PDB file of C-alpha atoms in Angstrom:
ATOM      1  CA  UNK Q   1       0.918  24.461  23.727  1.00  0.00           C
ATOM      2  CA  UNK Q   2      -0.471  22.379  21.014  1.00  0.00           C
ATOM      3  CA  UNK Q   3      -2.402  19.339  22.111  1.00  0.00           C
ATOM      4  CA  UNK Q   4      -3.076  16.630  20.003  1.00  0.00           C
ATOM      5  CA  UNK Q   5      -7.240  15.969  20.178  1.00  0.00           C
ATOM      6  CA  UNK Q   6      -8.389  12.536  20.586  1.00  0.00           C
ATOM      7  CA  UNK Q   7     -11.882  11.058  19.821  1.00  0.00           C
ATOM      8  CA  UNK Q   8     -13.766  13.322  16.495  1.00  0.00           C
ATOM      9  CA  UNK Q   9     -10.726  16.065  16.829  1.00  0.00           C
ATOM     10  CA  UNK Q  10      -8.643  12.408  15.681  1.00  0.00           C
ATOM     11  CA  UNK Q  11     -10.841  12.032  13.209  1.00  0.00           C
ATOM     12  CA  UNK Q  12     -10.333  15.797  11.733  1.00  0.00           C
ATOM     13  CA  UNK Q  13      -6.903  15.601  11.764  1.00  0.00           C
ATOM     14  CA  UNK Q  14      -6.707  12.492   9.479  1.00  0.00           C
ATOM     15  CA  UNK Q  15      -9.131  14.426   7.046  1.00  0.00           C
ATOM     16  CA  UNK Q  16      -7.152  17.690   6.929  1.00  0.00           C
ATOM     17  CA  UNK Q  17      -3.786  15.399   6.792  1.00  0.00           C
ATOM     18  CA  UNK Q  18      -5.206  14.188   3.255  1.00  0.00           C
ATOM     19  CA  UNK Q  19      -6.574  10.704   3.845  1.00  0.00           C
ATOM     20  CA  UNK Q  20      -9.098  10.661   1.138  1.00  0.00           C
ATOM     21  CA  UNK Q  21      -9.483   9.720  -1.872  1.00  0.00           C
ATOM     22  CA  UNK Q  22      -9.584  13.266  -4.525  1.00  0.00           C
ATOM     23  CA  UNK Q  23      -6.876  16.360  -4.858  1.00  0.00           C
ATOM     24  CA  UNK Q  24      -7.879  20.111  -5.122  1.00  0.00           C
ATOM     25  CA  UNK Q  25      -5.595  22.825  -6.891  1.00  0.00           C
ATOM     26  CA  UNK Q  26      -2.153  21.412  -7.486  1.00  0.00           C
ATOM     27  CA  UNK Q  27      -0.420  25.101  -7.725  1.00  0.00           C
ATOM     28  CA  UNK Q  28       2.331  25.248  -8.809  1.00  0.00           C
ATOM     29  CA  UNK Q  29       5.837  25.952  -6.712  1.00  0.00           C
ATOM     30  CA  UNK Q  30       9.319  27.636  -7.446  1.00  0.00           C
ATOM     31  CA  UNK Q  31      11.189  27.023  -3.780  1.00  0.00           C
ATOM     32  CA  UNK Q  32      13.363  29.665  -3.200  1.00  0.00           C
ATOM     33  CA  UNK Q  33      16.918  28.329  -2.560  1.00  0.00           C
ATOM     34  CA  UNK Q  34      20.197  29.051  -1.449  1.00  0.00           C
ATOM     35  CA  UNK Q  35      22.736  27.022  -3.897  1.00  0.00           C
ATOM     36  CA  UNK Q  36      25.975  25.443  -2.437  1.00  0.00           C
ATOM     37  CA  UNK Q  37      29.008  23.292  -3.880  1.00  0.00           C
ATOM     38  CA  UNK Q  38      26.457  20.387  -3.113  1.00  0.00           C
ATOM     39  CA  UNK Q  39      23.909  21.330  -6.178  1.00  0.00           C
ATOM     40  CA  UNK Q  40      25.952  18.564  -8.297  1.00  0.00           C
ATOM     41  CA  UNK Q  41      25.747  16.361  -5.910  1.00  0.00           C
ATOM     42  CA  UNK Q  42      21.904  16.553  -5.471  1.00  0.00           C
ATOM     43  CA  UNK Q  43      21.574  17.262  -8.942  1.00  0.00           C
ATOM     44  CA  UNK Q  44      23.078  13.614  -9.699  1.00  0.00           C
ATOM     45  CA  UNK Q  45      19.922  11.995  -8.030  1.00  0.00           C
ATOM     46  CA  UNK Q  46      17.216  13.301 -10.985  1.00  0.00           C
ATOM     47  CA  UNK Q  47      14.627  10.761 -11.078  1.00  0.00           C
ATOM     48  CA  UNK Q  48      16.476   8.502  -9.825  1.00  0.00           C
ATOM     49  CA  UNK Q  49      14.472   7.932  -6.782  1.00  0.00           C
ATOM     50  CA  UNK Q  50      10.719   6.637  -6.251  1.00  0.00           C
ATOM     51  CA  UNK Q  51       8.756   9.626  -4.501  1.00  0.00           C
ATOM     52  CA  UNK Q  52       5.319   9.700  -2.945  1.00  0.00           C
ATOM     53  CA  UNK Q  53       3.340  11.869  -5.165  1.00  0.00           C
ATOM     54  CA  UNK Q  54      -0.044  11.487  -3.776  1.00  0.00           C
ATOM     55  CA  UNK Q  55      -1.724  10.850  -0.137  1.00  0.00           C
ATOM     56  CA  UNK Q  56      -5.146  10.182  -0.337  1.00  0.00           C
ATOM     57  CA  UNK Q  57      -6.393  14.402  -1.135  1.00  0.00           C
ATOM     58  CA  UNK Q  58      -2.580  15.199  -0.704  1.00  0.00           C
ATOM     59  CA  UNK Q  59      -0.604  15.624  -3.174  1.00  0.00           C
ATOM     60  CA  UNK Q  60       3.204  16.058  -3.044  1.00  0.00           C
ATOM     61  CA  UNK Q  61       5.824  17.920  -5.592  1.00  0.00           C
ATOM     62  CA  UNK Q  62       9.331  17.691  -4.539  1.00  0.00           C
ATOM     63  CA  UNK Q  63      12.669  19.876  -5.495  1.00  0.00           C
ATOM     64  CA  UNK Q  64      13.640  19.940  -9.154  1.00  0.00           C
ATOM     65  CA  UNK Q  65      17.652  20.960  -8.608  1.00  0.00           C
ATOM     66  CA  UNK Q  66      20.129  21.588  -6.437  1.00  0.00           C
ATOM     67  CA  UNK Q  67      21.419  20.812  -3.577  1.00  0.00           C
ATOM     68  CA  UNK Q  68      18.304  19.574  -2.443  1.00  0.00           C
ATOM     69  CA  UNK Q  69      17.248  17.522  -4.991  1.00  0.00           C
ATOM     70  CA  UNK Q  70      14.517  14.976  -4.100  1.00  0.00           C
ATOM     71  CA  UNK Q  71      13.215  17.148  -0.582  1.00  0.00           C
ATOM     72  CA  UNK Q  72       9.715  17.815  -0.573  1.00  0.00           C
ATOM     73  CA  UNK Q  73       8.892  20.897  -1.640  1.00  0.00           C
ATOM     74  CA  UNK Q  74       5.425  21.251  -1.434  1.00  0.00           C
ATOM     75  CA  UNK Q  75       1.996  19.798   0.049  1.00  0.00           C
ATOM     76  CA  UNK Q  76      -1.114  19.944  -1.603  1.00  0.00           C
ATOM     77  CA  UNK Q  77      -4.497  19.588   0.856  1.00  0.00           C
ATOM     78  CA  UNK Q  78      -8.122  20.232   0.642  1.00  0.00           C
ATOM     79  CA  UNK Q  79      -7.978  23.437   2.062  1.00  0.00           C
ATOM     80  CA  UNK Q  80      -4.541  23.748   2.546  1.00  0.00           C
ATOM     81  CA  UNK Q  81      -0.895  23.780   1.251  1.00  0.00           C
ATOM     82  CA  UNK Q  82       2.259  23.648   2.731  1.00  0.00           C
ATOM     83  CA  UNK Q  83       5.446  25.473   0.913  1.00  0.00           C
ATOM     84  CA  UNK Q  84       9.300  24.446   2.249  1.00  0.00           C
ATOM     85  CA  UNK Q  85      12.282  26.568   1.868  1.00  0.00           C
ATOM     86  CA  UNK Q  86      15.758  25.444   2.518  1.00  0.00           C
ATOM     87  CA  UNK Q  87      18.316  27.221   3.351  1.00  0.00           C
ATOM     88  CA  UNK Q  88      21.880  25.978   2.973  1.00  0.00           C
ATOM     89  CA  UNK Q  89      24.380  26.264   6.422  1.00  0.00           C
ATOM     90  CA  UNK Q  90      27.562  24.445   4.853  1.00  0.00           C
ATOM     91  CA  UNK Q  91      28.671  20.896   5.553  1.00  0.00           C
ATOM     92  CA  UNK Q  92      26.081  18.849   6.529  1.00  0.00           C
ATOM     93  CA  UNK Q  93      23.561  21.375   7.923  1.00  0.00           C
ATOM     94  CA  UNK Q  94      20.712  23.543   6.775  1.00  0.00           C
ATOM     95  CA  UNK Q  95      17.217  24.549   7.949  1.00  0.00           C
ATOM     96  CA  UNK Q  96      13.735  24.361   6.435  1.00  0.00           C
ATOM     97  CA  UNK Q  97      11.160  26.737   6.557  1.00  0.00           C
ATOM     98  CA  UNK Q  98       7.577  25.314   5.982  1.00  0.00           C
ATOM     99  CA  UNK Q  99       4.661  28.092   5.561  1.00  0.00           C
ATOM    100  CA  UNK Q 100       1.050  26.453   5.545  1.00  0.00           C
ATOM    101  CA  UNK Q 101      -1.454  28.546   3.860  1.00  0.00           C
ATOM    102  CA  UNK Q 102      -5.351  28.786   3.308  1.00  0.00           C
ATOM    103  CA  UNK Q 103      -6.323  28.074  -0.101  1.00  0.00           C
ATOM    104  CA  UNK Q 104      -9.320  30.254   0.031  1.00  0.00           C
ATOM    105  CA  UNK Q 105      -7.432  33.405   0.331  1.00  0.00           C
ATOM    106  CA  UNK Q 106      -3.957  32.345   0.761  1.00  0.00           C
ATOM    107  CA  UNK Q 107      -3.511  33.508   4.626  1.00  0.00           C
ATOM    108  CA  UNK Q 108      -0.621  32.283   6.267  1.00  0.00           C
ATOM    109  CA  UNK Q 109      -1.994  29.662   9.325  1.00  0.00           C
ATOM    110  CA  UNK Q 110       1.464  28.485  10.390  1.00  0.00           C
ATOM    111  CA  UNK Q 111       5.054  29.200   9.828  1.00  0.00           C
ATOM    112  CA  UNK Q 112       7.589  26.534  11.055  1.00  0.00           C
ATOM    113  CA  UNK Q 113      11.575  26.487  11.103  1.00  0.00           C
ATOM    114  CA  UNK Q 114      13.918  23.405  11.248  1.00  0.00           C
ATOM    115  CA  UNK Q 115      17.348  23.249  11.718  1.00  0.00           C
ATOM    116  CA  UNK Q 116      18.727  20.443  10.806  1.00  0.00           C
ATOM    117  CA  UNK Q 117      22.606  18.739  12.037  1.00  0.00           C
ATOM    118  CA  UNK Q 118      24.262  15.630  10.669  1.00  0.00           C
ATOM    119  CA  UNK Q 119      19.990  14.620   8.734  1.00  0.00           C
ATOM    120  CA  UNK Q 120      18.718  15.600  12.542  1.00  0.00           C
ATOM    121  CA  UNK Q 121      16.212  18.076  13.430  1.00  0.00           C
ATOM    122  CA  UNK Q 122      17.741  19.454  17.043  1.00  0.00           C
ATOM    123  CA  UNK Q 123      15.751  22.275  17.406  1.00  0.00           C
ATOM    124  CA  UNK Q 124      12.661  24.368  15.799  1.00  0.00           C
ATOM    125  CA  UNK Q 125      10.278  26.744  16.089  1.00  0.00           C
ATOM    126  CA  UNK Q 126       6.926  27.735  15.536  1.00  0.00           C
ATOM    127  CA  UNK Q 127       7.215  31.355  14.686  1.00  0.00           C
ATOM    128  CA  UNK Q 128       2.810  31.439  14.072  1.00  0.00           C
ATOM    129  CA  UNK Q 129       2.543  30.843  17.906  1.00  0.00           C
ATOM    130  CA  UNK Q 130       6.068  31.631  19.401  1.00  0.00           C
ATOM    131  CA  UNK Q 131       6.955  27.782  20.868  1.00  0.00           C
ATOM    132  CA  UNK Q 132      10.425  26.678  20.745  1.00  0.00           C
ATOM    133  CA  UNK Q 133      11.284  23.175  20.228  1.00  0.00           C
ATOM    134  CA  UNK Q 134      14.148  21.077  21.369  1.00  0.00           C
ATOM    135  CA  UNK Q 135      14.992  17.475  20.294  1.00  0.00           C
ATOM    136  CA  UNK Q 136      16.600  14.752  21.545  1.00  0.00           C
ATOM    137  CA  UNK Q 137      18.016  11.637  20.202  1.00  0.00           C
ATOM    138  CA  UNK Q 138      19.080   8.082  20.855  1.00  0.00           C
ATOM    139  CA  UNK Q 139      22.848   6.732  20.303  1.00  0.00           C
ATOM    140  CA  UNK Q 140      21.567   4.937  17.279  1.00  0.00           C
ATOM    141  CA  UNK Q 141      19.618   7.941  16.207  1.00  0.00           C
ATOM    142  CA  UNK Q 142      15.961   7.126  17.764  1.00  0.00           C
ATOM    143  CA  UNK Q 143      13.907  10.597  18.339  1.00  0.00           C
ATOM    144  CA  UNK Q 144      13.842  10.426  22.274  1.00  0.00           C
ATOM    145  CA  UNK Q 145      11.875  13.053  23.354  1.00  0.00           C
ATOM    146  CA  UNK Q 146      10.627  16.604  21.878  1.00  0.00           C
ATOM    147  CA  UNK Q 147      10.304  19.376  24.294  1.00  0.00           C
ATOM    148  CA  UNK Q 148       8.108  22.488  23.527  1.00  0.00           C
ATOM    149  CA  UNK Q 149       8.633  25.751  25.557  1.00  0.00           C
ATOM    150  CA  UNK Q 150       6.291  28.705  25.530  1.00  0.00           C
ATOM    151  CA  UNK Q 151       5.332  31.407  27.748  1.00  0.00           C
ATOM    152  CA  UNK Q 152       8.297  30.280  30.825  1.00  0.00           C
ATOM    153  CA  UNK Q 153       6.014  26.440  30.622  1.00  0.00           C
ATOM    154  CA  UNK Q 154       7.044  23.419  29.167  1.00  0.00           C
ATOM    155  CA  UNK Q 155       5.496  20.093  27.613  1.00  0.00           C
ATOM    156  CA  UNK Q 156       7.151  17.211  26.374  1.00  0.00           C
ATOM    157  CA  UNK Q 157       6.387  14.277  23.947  1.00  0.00           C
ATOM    158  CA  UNK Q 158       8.578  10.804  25.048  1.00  0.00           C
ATOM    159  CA  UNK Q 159       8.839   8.428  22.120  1.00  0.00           C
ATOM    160  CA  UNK Q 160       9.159   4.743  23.305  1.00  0.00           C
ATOM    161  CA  UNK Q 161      10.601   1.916  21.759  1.00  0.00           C
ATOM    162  CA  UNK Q 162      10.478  -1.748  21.213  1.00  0.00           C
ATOM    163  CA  UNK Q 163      12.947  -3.855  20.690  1.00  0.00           C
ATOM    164  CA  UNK Q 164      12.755  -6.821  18.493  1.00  0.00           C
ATOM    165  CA  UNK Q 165      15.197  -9.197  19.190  1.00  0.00           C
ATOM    166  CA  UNK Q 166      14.667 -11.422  16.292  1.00  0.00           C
ATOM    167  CA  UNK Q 167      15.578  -8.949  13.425  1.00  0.00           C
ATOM    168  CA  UNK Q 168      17.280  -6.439  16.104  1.00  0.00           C
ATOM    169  CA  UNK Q 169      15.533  -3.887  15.258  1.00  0.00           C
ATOM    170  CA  UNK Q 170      13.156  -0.874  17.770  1.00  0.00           C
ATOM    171  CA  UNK Q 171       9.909   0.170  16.429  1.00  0.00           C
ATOM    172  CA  UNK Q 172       7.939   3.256  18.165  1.00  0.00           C
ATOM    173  CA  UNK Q 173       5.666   1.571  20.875  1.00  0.00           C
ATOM    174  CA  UNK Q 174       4.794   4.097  22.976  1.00  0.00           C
ATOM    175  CA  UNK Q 175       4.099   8.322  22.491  1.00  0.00           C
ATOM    176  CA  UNK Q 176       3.613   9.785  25.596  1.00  0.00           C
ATOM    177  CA  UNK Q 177       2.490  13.643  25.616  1.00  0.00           C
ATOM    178  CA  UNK Q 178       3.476  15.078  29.023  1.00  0.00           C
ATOM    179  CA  UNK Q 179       2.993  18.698  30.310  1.00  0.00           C
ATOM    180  CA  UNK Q 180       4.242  20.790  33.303  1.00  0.00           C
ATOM    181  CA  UNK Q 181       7.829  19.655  32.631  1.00  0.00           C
ATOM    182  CA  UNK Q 182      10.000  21.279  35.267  1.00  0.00           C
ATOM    183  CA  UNK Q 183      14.017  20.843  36.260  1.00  0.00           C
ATOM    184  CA  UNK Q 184      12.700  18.517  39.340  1.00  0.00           C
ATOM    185  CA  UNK Q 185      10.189  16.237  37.104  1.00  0.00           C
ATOM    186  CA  UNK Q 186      12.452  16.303  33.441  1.00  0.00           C
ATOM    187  CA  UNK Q 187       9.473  14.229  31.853  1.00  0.00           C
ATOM    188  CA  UNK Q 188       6.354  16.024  33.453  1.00  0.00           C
ATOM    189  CA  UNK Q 189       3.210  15.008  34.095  1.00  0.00           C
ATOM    190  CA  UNK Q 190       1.521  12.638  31.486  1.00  0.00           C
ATOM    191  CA  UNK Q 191      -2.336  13.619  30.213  1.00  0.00           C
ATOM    192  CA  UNK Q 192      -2.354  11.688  27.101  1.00  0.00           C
ATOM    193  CA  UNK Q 193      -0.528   8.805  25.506  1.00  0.00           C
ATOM    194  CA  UNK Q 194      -0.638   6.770  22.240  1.00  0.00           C
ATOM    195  CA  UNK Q 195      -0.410   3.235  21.510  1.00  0.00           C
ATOM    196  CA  UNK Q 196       1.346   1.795  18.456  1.00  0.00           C
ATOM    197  CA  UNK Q 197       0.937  -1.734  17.090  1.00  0.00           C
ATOM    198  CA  UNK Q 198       2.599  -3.545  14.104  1.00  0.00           C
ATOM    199  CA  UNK Q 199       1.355  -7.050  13.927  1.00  0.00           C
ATOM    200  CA  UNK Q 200      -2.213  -8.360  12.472  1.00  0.00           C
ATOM    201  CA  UNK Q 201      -2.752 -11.977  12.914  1.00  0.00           C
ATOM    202  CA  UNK Q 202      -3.037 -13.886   9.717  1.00  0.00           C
ATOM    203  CA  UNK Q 203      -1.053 -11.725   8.405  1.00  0.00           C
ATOM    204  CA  UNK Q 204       2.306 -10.387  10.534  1.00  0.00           C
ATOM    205  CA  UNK Q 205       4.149  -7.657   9.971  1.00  0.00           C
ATOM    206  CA  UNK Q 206       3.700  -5.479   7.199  1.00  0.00           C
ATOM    207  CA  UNK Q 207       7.495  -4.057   5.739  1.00  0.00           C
ATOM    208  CA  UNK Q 208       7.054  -0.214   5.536  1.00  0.00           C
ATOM    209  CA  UNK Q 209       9.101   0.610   2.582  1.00  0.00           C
ATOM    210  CA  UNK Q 210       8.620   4.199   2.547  1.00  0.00           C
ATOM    211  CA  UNK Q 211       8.952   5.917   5.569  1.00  0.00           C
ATOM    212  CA  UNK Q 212       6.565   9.001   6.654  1.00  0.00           C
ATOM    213  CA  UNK Q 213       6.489   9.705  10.263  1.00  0.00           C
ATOM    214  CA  UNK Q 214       4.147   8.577  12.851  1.00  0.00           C
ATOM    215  CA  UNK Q 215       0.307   9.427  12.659  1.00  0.00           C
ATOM    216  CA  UNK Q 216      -0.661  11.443  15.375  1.00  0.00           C
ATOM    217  CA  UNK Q 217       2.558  12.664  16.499  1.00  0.00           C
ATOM    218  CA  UNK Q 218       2.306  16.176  16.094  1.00  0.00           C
ATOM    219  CA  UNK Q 219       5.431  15.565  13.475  1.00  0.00           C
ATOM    220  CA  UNK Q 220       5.672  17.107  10.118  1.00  0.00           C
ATOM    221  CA  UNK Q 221       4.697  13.820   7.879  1.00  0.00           C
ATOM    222  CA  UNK Q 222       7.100  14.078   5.097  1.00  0.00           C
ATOM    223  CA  UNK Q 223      10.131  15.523   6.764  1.00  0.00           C
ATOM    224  CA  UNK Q 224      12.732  12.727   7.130  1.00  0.00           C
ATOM    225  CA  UNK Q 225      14.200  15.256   9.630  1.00  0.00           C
ATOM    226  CA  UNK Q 226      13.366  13.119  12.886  1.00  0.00           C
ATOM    227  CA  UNK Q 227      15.039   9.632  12.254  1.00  0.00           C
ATOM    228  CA  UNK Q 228      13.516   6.169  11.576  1.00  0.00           C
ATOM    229  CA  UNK Q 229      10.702   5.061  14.009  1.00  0.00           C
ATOM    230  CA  UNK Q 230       9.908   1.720  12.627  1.00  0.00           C
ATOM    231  CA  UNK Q 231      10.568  -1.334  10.016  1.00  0.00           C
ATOM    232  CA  UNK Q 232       6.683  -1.837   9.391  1.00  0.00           C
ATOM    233  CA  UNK Q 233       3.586  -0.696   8.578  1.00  0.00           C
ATOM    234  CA  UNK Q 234       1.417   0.253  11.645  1.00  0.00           C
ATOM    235  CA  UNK Q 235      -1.786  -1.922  11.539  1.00  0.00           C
ATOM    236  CA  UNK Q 236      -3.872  -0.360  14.725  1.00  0.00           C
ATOM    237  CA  UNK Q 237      -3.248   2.000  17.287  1.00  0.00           C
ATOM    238  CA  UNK Q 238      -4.891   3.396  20.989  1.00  0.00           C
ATOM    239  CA  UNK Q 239      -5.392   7.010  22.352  1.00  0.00           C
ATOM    240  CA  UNK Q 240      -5.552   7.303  26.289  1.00  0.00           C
ATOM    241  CA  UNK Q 241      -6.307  10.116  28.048  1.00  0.00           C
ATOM    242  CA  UNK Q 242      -4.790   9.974  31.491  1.00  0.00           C
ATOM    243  CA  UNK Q 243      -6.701  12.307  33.138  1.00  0.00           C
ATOM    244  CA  UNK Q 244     -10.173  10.535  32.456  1.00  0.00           C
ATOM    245  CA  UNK Q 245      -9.007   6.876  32.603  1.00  0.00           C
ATOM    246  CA  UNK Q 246     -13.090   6.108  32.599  1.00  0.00           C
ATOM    247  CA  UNK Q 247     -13.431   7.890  29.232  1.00  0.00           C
ATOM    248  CA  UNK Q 248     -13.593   5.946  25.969  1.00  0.00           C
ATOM    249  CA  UNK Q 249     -10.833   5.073  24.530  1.00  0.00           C
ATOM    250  CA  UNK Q 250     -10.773   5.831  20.446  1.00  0.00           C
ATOM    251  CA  UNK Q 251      -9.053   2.672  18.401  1.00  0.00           C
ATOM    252  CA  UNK Q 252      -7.956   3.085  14.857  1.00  0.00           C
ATOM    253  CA  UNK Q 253      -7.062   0.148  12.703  1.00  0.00           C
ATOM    254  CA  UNK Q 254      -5.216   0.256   9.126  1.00  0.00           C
ATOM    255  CA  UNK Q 255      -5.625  -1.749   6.282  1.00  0.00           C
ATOM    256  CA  UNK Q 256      -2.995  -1.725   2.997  1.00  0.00           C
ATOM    257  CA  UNK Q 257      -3.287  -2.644  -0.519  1.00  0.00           C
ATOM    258  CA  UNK Q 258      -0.137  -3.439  -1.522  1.00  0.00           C
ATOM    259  CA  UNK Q 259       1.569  -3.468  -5.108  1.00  0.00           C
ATOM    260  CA  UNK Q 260       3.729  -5.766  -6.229  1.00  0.00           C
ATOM    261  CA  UNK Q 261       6.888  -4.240  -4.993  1.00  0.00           C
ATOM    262  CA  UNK Q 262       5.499  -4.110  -1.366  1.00  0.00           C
ATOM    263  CA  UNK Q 263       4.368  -0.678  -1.691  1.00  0.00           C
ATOM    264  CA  UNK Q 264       1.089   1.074   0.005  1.00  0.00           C
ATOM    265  CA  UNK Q 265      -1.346   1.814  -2.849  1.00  0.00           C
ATOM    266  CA  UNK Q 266      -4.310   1.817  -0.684  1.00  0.00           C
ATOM    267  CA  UNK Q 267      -4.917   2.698   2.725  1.00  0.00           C
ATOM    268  CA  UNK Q 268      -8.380   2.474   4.834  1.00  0.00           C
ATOM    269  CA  UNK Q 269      -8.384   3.664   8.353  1.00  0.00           C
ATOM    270  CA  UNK Q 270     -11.610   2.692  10.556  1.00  0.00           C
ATOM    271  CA  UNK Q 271     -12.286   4.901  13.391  1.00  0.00           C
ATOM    272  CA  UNK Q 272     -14.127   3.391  16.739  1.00  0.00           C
ATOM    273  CA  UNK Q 273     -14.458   6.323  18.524  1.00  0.00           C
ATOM    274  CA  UNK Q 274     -16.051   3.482  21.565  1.00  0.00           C
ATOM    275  CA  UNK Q 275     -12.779   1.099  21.670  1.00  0.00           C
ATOM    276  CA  UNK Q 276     -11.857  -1.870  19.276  1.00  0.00           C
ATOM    277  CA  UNK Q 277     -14.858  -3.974  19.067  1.00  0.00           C
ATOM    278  CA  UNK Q 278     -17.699  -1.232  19.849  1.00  0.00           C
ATOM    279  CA  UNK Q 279     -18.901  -0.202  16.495  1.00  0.00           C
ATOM    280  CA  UNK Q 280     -21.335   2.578  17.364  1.00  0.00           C
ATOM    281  CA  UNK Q 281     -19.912   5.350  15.783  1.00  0.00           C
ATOM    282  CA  UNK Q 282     -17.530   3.652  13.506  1.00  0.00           C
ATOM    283  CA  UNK Q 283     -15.915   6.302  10.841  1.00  0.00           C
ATOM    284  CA  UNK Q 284     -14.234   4.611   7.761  1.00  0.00           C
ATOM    285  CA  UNK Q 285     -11.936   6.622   5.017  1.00  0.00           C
ATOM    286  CA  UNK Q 286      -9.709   5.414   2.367  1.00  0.00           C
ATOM    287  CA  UNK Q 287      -7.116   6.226   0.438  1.00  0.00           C
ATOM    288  CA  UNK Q 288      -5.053   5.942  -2.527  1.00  0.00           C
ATOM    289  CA  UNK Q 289      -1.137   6.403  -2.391  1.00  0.00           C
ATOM    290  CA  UNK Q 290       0.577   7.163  -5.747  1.00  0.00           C
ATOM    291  CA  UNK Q 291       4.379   6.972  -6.207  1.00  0.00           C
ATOM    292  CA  UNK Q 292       6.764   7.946  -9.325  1.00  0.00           C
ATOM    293  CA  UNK Q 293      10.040   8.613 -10.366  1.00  0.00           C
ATOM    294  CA  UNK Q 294       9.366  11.026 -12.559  1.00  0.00           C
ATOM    295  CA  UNK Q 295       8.506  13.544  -9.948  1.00  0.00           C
ATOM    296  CA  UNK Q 296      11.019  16.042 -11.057  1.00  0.00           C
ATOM    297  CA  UNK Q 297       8.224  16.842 -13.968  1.00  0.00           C
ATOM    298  CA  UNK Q 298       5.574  17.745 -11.624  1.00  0.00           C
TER     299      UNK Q 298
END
C-alpha cells in the first residue's frame, strides 16, 4: 500500500509536488486521443477559460482540441513529468491514463488509470504497483471514502466533512488513512490522520477560486475527477500518527498573495516539523502560481 509519510517525508512530497519557485524542461506534448461527437462541444471552450499554468517548479499545459478541451494534459516537475491520455467511453464517461516519467532518462515510475462516470472517478488503478481503487461518494457528490486493495489486504482513506451552517456549505475537515479494512471492521484500523483548517484570525476565510485537490491526500492534484472538497483556501493543517500518539506532531501553515481577482499568486508553506509554535526545525518554501487563458498556445 502507499502510505503517505509525515514529518521530512511531508516535506519531500511538497518539493517533488512543485512548490518552488523555478521550472525545468517544459517538453512539449501531443495527447493521444480518441475523438467523439463531443469534439465541438469541447472545441467551443478555446481560451475561454482561466487555467493554472504554473505551480511553484510545476508547470501545467492543458488539451488544445477536442472533446477534451481545457483537461490537463501534462505536468511539468523538477525531475518529473506527468503525461494524461483520455480515452472517450460515450455519454458522459471516459477514463484517463496518467504515466509519470523520470526526466533524466525518461523511465516510466508510475502508470495510473481513471475511469470516470457522470465527472466521478469510481474506480482506478495503479497498474506500476498492481492496487485497485474503489471510490465512494456522498448524495451531494462529497468523495466519502477511497479504498485501495492489493495482495487479498485492504486500506482505506475516510474524508470528513464540516458543515457550515451559515453559507451551507461542507469543507474537508478530517482525512483519516485506515488499514486492515476487513468485511467485519468496513473502515479499518486508523494509523494516521490529517487535520484541515480554513480560518486565520484577522483575516477569515480565504475564497478558493480555483480548485486543486487536497494537499496530502494521496489524490492526483489537478484531476477534477474526485468532486469539490471545500469553498476556501486551507490556511494550516496537522498530521497525527495514531500509533505513536507521543510522537511530534508536524504543523504546516499557508500563506497567499492574492491578485486582484481573488486569485493565489503566491503561496508560502512553513513546515514545524515540532508542532505549531516549536520552531526548531522550521522549513519555509514559496511559490508563485501563474494563470492564463491563453493556455491553448502553450
Amino acid at each position: 500500500m502507499k502510505k503517505l509519510h509525515i514529518a521530512g517525508n511531508l516535506l519531500k512530497g511538497l518539493l517533488l509536488a512543485g512548490m518552488l519557485t523555478g521550472c525545468q524542461n517544459d517538453d512539449v506534448l501531443n495527447p493521444q486521443l480518441q475523438e467523439s461527437a463531443f469534439a465541438n462541444e469541447a472545441g467551443a471552450k478555446v481560451n475561454a477559460e482561466l487555467k493554472l499554468t504554473k505551480d511553484g517548479v510545476t508547470s501545467l499545459q492543458y488539451i488544445k482540441s477536442g472533446r477534451f478541451t481545457g483537461w490537463i494534459s501534462k505536468v511539468s516537475e523538477t525531475n518529473y513529468y506527468t503525461q494524461y491520455y483520455y480515452v472517450d467511453g460515450g455519454g458522459n464517461n471516459f477514463s484517463v491514463t496518467s504515466k509519470r516519467y523520470q526526466k533524466s532518462n525518461n523511465g516510466l515510475v508510475e502508470e495510473l488509470q481513471y475511469n470516470i462516470v457522470n465527472g466521478k472517478c469510481l474506480s482506478s488503478i495503479d497498474k506500476t504497483s498492481n492496487i485497485n481503487y474503489e471510490y465512494n461518494y456522498s448524495e451531494v457528490g462529497r468523495l466519502n471514502w477511497i479504498k485501495s486493495t492489493a495482495n487479498g489486504s485492504s486500506s482505506k482513506r475516510i474524508f470528513t466533512y464540516d458543515y457550515i451552517s451559515a453559507t451551507g456549505v461542507e469543507r474537508l475537515n478530517i482525512l483519516t488513512f485506515a488499514s486492515n479494512v476487513t468485511a467485519a471492521n468496513p473502515n479499518g484500523i486508523t494509523y494516521k490522520t490529517i487535520d484541515y483548517n480554513y480560518y486565520k484570525s484577522g483575516v477569515g476565510n480565504i475564497p478558493d477560486k480555483y480548485h486543486l485537490n487536497p494537499q496530502f491526500s494521496e489524490l492526483d492534484r489537478y484531476l477534477p475527477i474526485f468532486g469539490k472538497f471545500s469553498d476556501a483556501l486551507i490556511t494550516d493543517l496537522t498530521a497525527k500518527l495514531a500509533s505513536d500518539p507521543s510522537s511530534l506532531i508536524p504543523f504546516y501553515r499557508f500563506t497567499y498573495t492574492l491578485n486582484s481577482d481573488g486569485y493565489p499568486t503566491f503561496r508560502t508553506i512553513e513546515y514545524f516539523p515540532g508542532g505549531a509554535g516549536n520552531n526548531n526545525g522550521k522549513q519555509t518554501i514559496s511559490g508563485e502560481l501563474k494563470y492564463s487563458t491563453s493556455w491553448a498556445g502553450l
